[in-house]
Short mmCIF file of C-alpha atoms in Angstrom, two decimals:
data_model
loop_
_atom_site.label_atom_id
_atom_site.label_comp_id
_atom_site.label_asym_id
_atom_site.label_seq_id
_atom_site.Cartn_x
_atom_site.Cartn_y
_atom_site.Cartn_z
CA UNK A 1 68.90 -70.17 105.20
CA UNK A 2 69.66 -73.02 103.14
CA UNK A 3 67.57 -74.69 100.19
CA UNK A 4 68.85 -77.70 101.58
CA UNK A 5 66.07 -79.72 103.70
CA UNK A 6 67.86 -82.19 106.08
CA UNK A 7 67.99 -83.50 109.20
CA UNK A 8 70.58 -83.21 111.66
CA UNK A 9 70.09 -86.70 113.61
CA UNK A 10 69.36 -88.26 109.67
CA UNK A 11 73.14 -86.93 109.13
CA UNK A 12 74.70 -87.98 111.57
CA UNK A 13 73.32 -91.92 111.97
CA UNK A 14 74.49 -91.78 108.57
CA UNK A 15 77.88 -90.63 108.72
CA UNK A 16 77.96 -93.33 111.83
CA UNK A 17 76.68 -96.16 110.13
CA UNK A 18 79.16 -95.25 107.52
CA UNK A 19 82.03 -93.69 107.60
CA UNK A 20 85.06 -94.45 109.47
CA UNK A 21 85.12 -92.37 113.43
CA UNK A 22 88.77 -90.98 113.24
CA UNK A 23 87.13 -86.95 113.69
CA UNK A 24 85.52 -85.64 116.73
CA UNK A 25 82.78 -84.41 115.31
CA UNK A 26 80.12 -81.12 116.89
CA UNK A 27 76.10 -82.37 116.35
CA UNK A 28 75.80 -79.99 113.51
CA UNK A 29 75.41 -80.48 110.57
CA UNK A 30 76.76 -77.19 108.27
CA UNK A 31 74.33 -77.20 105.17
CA UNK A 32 75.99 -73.48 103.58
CA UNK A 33 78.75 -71.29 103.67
CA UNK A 34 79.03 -67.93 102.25
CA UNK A 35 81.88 -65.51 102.86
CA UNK A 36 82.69 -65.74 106.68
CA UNK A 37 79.47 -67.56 107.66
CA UNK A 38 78.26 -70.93 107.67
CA UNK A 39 74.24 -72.26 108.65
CA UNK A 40 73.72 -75.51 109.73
CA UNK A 41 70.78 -77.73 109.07
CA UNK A 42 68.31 -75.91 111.28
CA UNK A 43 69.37 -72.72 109.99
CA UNK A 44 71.58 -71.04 112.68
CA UNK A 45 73.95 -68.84 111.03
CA UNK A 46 77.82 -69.03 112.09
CA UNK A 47 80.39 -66.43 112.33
CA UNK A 48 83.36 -68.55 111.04
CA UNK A 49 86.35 -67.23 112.47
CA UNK A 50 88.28 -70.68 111.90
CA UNK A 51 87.41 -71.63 108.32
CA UNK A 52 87.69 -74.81 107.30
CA UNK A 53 91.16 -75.32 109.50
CA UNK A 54 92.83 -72.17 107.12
CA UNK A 55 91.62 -73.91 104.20
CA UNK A 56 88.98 -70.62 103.54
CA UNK A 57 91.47 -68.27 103.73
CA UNK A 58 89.03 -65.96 101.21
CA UNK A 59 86.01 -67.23 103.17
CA UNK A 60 83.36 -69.82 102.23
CA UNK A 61 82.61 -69.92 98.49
CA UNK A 62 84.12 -66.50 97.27
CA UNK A 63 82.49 -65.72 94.01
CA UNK A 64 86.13 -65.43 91.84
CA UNK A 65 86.75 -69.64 93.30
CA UNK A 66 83.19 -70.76 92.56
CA UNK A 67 83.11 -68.77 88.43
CA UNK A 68 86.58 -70.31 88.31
CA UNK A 69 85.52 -73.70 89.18
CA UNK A 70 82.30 -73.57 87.15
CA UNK A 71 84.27 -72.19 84.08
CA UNK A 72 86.81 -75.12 84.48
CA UNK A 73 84.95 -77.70 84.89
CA UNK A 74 83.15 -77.21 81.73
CA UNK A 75 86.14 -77.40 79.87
CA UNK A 76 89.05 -79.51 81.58
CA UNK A 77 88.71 -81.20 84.86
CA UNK A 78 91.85 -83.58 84.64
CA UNK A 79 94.65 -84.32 82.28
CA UNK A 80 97.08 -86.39 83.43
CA UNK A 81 100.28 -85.18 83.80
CA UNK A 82 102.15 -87.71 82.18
CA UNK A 83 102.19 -87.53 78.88
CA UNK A 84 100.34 -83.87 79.05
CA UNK A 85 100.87 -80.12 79.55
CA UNK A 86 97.86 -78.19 80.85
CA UNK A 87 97.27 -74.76 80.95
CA UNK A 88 96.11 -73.97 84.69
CA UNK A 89 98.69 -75.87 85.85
CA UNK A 90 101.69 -74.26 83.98
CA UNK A 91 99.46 -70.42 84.96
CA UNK A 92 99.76 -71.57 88.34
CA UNK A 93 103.12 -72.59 88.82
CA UNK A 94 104.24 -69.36 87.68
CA UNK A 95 101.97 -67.24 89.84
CA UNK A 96 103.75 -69.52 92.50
CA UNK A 97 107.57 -68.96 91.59
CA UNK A 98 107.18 -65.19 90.82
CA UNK A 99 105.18 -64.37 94.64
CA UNK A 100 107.86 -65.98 96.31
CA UNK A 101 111.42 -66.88 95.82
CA UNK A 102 111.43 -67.46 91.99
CA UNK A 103 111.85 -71.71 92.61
CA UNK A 104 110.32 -74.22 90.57
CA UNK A 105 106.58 -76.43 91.31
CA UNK A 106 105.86 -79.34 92.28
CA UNK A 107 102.07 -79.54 93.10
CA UNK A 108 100.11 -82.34 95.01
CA UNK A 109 96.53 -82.74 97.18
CA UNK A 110 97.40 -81.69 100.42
CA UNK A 111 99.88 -80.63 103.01
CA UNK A 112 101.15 -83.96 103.80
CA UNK A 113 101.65 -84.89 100.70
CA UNK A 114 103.72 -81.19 99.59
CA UNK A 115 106.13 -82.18 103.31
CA UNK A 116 106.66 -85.58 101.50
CA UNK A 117 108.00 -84.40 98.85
CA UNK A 118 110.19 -81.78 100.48
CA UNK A 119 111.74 -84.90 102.53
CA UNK A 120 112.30 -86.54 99.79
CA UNK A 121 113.54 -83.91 97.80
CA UNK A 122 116.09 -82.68 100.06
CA UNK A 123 117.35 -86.28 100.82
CA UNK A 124 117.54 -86.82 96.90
CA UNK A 125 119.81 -83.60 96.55
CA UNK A 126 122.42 -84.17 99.80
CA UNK A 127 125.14 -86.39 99.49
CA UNK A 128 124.27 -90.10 100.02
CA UNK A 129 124.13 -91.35 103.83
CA UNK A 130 122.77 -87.75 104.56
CA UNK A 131 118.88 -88.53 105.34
CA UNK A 132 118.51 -86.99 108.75
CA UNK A 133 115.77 -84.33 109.04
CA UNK A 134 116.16 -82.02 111.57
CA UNK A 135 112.28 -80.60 113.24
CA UNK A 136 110.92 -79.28 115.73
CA UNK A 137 108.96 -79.96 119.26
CA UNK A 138 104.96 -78.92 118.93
CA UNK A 139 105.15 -78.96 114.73
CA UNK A 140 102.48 -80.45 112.79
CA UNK A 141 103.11 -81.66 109.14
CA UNK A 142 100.71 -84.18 108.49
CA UNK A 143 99.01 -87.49 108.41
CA UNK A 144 101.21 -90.03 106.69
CA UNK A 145 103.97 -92.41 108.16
CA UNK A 146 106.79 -89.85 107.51
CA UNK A 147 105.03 -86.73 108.06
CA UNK A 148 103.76 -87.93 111.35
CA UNK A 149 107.25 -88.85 112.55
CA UNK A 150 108.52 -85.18 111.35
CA UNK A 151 105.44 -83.78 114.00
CA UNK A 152 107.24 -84.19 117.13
CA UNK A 153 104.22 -84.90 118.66
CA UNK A 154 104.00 -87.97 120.57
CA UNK A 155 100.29 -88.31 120.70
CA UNK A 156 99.97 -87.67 116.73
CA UNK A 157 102.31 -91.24 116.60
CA UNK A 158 101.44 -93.61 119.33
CA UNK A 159 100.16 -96.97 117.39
CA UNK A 160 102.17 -96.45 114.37
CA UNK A 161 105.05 -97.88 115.80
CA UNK A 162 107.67 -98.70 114.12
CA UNK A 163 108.32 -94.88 112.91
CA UNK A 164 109.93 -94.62 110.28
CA UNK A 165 113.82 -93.39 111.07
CA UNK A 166 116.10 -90.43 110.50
CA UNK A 167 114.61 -87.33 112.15
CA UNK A 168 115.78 -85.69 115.12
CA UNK A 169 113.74 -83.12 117.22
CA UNK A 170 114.79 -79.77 118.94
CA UNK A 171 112.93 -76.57 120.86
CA UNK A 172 111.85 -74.10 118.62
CA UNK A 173 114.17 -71.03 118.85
CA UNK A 174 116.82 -72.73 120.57
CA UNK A 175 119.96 -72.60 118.33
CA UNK A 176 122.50 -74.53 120.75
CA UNK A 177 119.62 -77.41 120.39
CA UNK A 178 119.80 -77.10 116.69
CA UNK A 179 123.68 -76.98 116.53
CA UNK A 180 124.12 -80.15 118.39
CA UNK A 181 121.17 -81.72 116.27
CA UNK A 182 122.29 -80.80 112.73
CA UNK A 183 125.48 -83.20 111.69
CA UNK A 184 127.30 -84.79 108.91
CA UNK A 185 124.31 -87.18 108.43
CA UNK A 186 121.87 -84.33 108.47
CA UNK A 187 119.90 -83.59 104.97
CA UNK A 188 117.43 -80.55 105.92
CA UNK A 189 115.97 -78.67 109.03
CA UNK A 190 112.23 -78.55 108.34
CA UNK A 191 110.35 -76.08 110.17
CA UNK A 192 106.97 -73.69 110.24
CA UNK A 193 107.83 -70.03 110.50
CA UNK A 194 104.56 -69.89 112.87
CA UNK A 195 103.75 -73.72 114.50
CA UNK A 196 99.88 -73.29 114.21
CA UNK A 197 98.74 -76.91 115.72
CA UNK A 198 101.47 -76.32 118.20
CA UNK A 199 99.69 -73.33 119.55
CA UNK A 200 100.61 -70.47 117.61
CA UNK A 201 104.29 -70.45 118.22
CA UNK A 202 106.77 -68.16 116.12
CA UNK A 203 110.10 -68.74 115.23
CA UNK A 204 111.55 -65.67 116.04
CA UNK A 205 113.14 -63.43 112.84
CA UNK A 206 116.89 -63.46 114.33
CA UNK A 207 116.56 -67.04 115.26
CA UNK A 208 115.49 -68.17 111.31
CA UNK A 209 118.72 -66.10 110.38
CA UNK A 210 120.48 -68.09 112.71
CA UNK A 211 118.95 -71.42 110.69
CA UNK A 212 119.56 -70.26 107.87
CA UNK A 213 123.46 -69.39 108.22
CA UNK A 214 123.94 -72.30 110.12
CA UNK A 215 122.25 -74.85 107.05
CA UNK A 216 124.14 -72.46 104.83
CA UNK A 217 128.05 -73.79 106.58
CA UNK A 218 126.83 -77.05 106.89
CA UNK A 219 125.49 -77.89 103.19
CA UNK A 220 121.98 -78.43 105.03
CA UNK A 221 118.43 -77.83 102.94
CA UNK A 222 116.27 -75.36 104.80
CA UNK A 223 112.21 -76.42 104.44
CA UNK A 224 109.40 -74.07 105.75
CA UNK A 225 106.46 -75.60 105.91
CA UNK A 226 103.75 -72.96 105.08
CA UNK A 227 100.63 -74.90 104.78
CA UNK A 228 99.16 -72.69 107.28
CA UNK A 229 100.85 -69.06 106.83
CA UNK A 230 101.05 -69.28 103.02
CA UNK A 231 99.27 -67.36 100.70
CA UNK A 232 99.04 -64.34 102.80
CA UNK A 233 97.29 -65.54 106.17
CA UNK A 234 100.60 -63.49 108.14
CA UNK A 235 99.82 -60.32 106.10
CA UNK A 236 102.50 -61.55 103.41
CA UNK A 237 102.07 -64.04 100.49
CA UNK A 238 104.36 -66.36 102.34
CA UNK A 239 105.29 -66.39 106.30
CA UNK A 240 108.95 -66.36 105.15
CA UNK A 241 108.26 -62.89 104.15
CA UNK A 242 107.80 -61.20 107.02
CA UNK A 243 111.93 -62.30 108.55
CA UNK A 244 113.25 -62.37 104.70
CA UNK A 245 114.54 -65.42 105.37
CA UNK A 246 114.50 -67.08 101.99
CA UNK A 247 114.07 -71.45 102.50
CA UNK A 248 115.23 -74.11 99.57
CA UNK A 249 112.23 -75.69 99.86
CA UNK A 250 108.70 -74.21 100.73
CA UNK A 251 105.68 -76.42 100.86
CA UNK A 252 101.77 -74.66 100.49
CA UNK A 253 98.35 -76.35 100.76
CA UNK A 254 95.67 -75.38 102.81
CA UNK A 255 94.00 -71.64 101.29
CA UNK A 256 96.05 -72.33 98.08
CA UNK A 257 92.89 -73.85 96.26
CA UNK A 258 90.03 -71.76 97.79
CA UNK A 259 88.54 -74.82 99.20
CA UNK A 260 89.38 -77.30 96.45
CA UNK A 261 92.26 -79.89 97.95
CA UNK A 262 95.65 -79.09 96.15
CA UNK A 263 99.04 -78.62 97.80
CA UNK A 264 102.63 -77.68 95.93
CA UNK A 265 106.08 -77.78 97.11
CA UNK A 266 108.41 -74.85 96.15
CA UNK A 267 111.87 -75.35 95.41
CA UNK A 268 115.40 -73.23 94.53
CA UNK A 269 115.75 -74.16 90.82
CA UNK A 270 119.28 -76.01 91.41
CA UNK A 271 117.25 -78.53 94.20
CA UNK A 272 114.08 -78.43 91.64
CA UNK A 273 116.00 -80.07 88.67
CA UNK A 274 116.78 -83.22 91.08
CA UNK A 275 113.21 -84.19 90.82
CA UNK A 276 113.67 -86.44 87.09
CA UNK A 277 110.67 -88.16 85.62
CA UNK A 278 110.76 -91.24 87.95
CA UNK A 279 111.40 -90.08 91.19
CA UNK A 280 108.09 -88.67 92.33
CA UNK A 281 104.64 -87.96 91.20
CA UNK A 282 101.11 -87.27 92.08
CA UNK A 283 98.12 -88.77 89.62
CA UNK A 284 96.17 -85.79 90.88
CA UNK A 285 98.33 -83.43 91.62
CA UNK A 286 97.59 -79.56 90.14
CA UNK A 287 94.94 -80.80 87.79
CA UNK A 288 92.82 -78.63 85.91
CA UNK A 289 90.21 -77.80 88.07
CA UNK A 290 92.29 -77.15 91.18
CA UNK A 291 94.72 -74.95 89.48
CA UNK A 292 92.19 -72.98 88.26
CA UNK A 293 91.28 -72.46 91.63
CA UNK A 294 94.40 -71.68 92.63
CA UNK A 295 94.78 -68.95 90.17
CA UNK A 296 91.49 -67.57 91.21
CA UNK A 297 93.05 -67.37 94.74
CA UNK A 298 95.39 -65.07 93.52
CA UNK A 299 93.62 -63.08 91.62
CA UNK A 300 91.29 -62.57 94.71
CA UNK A 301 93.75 -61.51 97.23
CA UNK A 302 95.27 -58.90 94.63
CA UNK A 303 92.34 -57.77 93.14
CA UNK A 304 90.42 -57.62 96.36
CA UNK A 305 93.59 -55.78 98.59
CA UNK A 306 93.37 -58.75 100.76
CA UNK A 307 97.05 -58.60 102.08
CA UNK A 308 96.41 -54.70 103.21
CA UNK A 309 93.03 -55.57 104.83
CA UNK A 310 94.51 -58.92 106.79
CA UNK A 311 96.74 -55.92 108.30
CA UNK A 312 94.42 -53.72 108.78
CA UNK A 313 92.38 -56.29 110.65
CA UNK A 314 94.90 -57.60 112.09
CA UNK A 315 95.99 -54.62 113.99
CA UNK A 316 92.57 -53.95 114.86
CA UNK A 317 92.26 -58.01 115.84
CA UNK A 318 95.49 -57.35 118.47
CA UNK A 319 94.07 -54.19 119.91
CA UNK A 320 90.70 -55.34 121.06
CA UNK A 321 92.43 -58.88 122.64
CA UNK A 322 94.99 -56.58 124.59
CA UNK A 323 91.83 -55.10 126.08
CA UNK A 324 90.27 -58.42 127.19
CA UNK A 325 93.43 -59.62 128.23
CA UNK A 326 93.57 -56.78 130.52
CA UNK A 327 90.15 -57.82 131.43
CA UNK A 328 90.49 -61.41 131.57
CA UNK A 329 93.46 -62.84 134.27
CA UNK A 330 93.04 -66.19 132.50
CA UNK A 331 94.40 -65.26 129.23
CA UNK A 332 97.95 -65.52 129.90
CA UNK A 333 99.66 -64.27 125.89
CA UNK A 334 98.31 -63.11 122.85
CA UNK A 335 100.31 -64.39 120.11
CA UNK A 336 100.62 -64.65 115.99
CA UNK A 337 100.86 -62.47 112.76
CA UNK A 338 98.52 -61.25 110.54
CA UNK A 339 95.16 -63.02 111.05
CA UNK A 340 96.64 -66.28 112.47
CA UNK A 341 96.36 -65.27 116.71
CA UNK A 342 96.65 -67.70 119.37
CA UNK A 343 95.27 -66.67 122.93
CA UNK A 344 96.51 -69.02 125.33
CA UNK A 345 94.85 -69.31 128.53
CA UNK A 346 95.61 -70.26 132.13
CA UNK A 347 92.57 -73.11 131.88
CA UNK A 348 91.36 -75.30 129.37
CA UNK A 349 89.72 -73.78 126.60
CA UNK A 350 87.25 -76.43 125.31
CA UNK A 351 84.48 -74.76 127.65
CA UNK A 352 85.09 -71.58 125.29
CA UNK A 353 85.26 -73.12 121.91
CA UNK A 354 81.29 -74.06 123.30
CA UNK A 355 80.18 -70.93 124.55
CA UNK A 356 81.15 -69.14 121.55
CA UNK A 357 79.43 -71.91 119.36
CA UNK A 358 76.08 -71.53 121.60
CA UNK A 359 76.41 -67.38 120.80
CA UNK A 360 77.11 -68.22 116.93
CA UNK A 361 80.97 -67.87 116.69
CA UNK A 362 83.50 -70.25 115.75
CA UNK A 363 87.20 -70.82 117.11
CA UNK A 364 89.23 -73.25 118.01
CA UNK A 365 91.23 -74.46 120.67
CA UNK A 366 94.51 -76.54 120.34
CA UNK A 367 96.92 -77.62 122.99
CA UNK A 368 94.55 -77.86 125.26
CA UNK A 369 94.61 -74.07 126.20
CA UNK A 370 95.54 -71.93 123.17
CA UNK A 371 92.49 -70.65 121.49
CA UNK A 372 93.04 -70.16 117.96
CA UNK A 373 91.58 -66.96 116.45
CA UNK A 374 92.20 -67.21 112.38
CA UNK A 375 89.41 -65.41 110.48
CA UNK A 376 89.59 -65.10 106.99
CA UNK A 377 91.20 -62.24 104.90
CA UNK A 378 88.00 -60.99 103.89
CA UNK A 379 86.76 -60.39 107.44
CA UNK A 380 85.97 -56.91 108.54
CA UNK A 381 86.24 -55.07 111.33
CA UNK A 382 82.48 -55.34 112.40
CA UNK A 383 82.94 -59.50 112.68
CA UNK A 384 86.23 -58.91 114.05
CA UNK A 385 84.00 -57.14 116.90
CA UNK A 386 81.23 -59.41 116.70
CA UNK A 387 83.79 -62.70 117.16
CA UNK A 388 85.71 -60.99 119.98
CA UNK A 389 82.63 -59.51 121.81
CA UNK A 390 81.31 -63.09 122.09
CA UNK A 391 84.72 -64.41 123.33
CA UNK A 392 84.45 -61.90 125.43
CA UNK A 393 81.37 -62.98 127.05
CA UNK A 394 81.82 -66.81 126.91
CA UNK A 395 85.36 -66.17 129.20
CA UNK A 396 83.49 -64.18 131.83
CA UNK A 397 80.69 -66.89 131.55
CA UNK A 398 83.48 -69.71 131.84
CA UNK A 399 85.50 -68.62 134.43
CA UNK A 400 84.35 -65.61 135.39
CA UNK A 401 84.67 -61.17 135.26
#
């Protein structure tokens, strides 16, 4: 249990009285976390198979993020990086290029911030009058004016109006859509290789070959956004991995910083070089403190095995959901790669999300209906058991054996 002594109706008066109401918030207040579990201010222990929305992808507090932080800190917490090198940052950015496609870095604070950069980015390196971006029905990639118009998701952008223009939707593995969509005004097709807000949908291998010859003819940038299936949530570093489709532009947040907020965008060399002092910057972006977090992230996952055991635990994951979806006629698919699994059900799955909180066990649900199983790569089989056995119970206690 924690050291920490508050009070759960203290907390929350206090977070209404001051702080802004845009989250839908549980009455709990989480006081600890420690590898997959979190405890709340009364001391009931979690099994967190949804950390932190991805962002623990090496659980809560691993011990390699929290000497790296403490080390940092006591040294270097920002630099700026103009006039400045640092070293972190430059440690980082190479860990980056040589895991994935050998590009060059552009690091930021968050997921919205790295899809920013890609937009502009590929609009910078097209020919002028080309500023179309192509994406995709169900996406998610972020918060901010243009990010929010990239999610094709009308209820993420009702009361922004006016949008901002120059992006064009299309179905997700649908290449006649895409084909009619991309044009001589077109810039980039911007995509996730799994949607995970947008229920856990993947772009199917043959169908990003099919992207990426038909960008390749028409002198269109390819963008994955990998927030959530980078840095080896699908098994892989990177989700691209897994169909060896390679993008120009790859953008990473989430379980890149352990916890700590840092994002990076990933670019082919020849698009990277378009970026000159003056076109884009972040006052925060891959300072000291995060990178070192960053690097500790890698270091974990290689050090640790983690990309064998999210297989490993993966595989066991699937096996034990086929069995309760031969149990359970409401679960309609299983879906997802690695340890990022969407169940979606016949039924609304909010009434779930509950049950399994009541039993200790976290999960999500998005879209309504598609539960979202995403432990992190740390988890073993025994909590892979304990989080399904309580799913188990709270769909036979929601809708019935």
């Amino acid at each position: 249990m924690s050291k920490v002594k508050v009070s759960t109706q203290t907390v929350i008066k206090q977070v209404e009285r001051y702080l802004m109401g845009n989250y839908k918030r549980l009455p709990i207040v989480i006081v600890r976390g420690e590898g997959c579990w979190i405890w709340d201010a009364e001391g009931k222990k979690y099994l967190d198979m949804f950390p932190g929305w991805a962002v623990s992808g090496l659980g809560h507090c691993h011990p390699r993020v929290v000497k790296a932080i403490c080390d940092q800190a006591k040294t270097l917490i920002h630099v700026a990086n103009v006039p400045f090198y640092s070293v972190p940052q430059a440690d980082l950015a190479e860990l980056l290029s040589t895991h994935s496609f050998g590009g060059k870095v552009f690091f930021c604070n968050s997921g919205a911030e790295a899809n920013e950069g890609a937009i502009k980015l590929a609009r910078l390196a097209t020919n002028p009058g080309r500023g179309k971006i192509v994406t995709f029905f169900n996406s998610f990639h972020g918060r901010t004016l243009a990010t929010v118009t990239a999610t094709a998701q009308p209820k993420y952008q009702a009361g922004f109006e006016p949008l901002p223009p120059g992006f064009e939707y299309c179905p997700l593995n649908d290449l006649s859509a895409l084909k009619k969509a991309v044009d001589d005004k077109t810039s980039a097709v911007m995509l996730e290789p799994i949607q995970g807000e947008g229920g856990i949908n993947i772009a199917d291998d043959d169908y990003l070959r099919d992207v990426r010859r038909l960008c390749d003819n028409r002198g269109v940038k390819l963008i994955f956004d990998e927030v959530q299936t980078g840095m080896g949530r699908t098994g892989e570093w990177f989700g691209y991995q897994l169909s060896g489709v390679v993008p120009d532009i790859m953008t990473l947040a989430k379980a890149l910083g352990g916890g700590v907020a840092i994002g990076a965008m990933v670019a082919k060399a020849e698009l990277a070089d378009k970026l000159v002092p003056g076109t884009h910057a972040s006052t925060f972006g891959g300072n000291a403190l995060a990178a070192a977090a960053g690097i500790a992230v890698f270091e974990a996952v290689e050090k640790e095995h983690l990309l064998e055991n999210t297989k490993k635990q993966s595989k066991h994951a699937f096996e034990r959901l086929a069995e309760l979806k031969a149990k359970h006629t409401v679960i309609k698919e299983i879906r997802g790669k690695g340890l990022m699994i969407g169940i979606e059900l016949a039924k609304p799955g909010a009434g779930v999300v509950s049950r399994c909180l009541d039993k200790g066990v976290y999960i999500n649900c998005t879209h309504d209906c598609v539960l979202r199983f995403m432990p992190p790569m740390i988890v073993t089989k025994a909590q892979i058991d304990q989080g399904i056995d309580a799913l188990d119970e709270a769909l036979t206690e929601e809708f019935g054996g």
